[in-house]
Short mmCIF file of C-alpha atoms in Angstrom, two decimals:
data_model
loop_
_atom_site.label_atom_id
_atom_site.label_comp_id
_atom_site.label_asym_id
_atom_site.label_seq_id
_atom_site.Cartn_x
_atom_site.Cartn_y
_atom_site.Cartn_z
CA MET A 1 -0.04 -0.05 -0.09
CA LEU A 2 1.28 3.38 -0.77
CA GLU A 3 2.35 5.88 1.91
CA HIS A 4 -0.27 8.55 2.32
CA THR A 5 1.92 11.19 1.37
CA ALA A 6 3.00 9.56 -1.85
CA PHE A 7 -0.65 9.06 -2.81
CA LEU A 8 -1.41 12.73 -2.06
CA ARG A 9 1.46 13.92 -4.17
CA TRP A 10 0.51 11.71 -7.01
CA GLN A 11 -3.04 13.13 -6.84
CA ILE A 12 -1.61 16.45 -7.84
CA LEU A 13 1.29 15.24 -10.10
CA ARG A 14 -0.82 13.00 -12.34
CA ARG A 15 -2.43 15.72 -13.94
CA ARG A 16 1.06 16.68 -15.39
CA VAL A 17 1.93 13.03 -16.22
CA GLU A 18 -1.43 12.02 -17.65
CA ASP A 19 -2.73 15.34 -19.07
CA GLY A 20 0.44 17.45 -19.68
CA VAL A 21 -0.59 20.30 -17.51
CA PRO A 22 2.49 22.39 -17.06
CA LEU A 23 4.12 22.29 -13.63
CA THR A 24 3.86 26.19 -13.52
CA THR A 25 0.06 25.78 -13.69
CA LEU A 26 0.01 23.17 -11.17
CA ALA A 27 2.22 25.16 -8.74
CA ALA A 28 -0.17 28.23 -8.95
CA GLN A 29 -3.41 26.24 -8.64
CA GLN A 30 -2.18 24.18 -5.72
CA GLY A 31 -0.07 26.76 -3.85
CA ILE A 32 2.89 24.62 -4.08
CA GLY A 33 6.38 25.95 -5.08
CA LEU A 34 7.50 25.03 -8.52
CA ARG A 35 10.83 23.64 -7.44
CA THR A 36 9.02 21.26 -5.17
CA LEU A 37 6.89 19.90 -8.12
CA GLN A 38 9.97 19.74 -10.32
CA ARG A 39 11.53 17.40 -7.45
CA TRP A 40 8.41 15.26 -7.21
CA HIS A 41 8.21 14.94 -11.05
CA ALA A 42 12.00 13.97 -11.17
CA ALA A 43 11.37 11.41 -8.36
CA HIS A 44 8.29 9.97 -10.08
CA LYS A 45 10.41 9.63 -13.30
CA ARG A 46 13.01 7.70 -11.48
CA HIS A 47 11.02 5.50 -9.13
CA GLY A 48 7.47 5.67 -9.88
CA ILE A 49 4.76 6.52 -7.34
CA SER A 50 6.90 5.04 -4.52
CA GLY A 51 9.43 7.87 -5.38
CA LEU A 52 6.88 10.40 -4.11
CA ALA A 53 7.14 8.96 -0.38
CA THR A 54 8.67 11.21 2.08
CA ALA A 55 12.38 10.45 2.24
CA LYS A 56 13.91 9.58 5.67
CA ARG A 57 16.49 12.19 6.46
CA ARG A 58 19.66 11.63 8.16
CA THR A 59 20.70 14.04 10.56
CA ALA A 60 24.57 14.54 10.51
CA GLN A 61 26.57 15.44 13.57
CA ARG A 62 28.25 18.62 13.18
CA LYS A 63 31.59 19.25 14.98
CA THR A 64 32.23 22.87 16.22
CA ASN A 65 35.66 24.03 15.75
CA PRO A 66 37.70 23.67 19.03
CA GLU A 67 39.18 27.07 18.55
CA LEU A 68 35.73 28.60 18.34
CA VAL A 69 34.50 26.67 21.38
CA ALA A 70 37.59 27.90 23.41
CA LEU A 71 36.88 31.47 22.06
CA MET A 72 33.25 31.26 23.28
CA ARG A 73 34.19 30.04 26.55
CA GLY A 74 36.58 32.96 27.08
#
């Protein structure tokens, strides 16, 4: 079964895929950024509807420069 998010995104994007509606038109009608729709469209081309599911994000641990930490501590 499709993830709910993928299904909702497909409901919007299918007008582009099946009917050829320009992404700029969809963006204006749906109130979604054009770049977002471009990413969805590219993901759909690569992976089909499953590509529209929300990607799990990895959070990277950032290391603060030790010299900056020393400066902040005084």
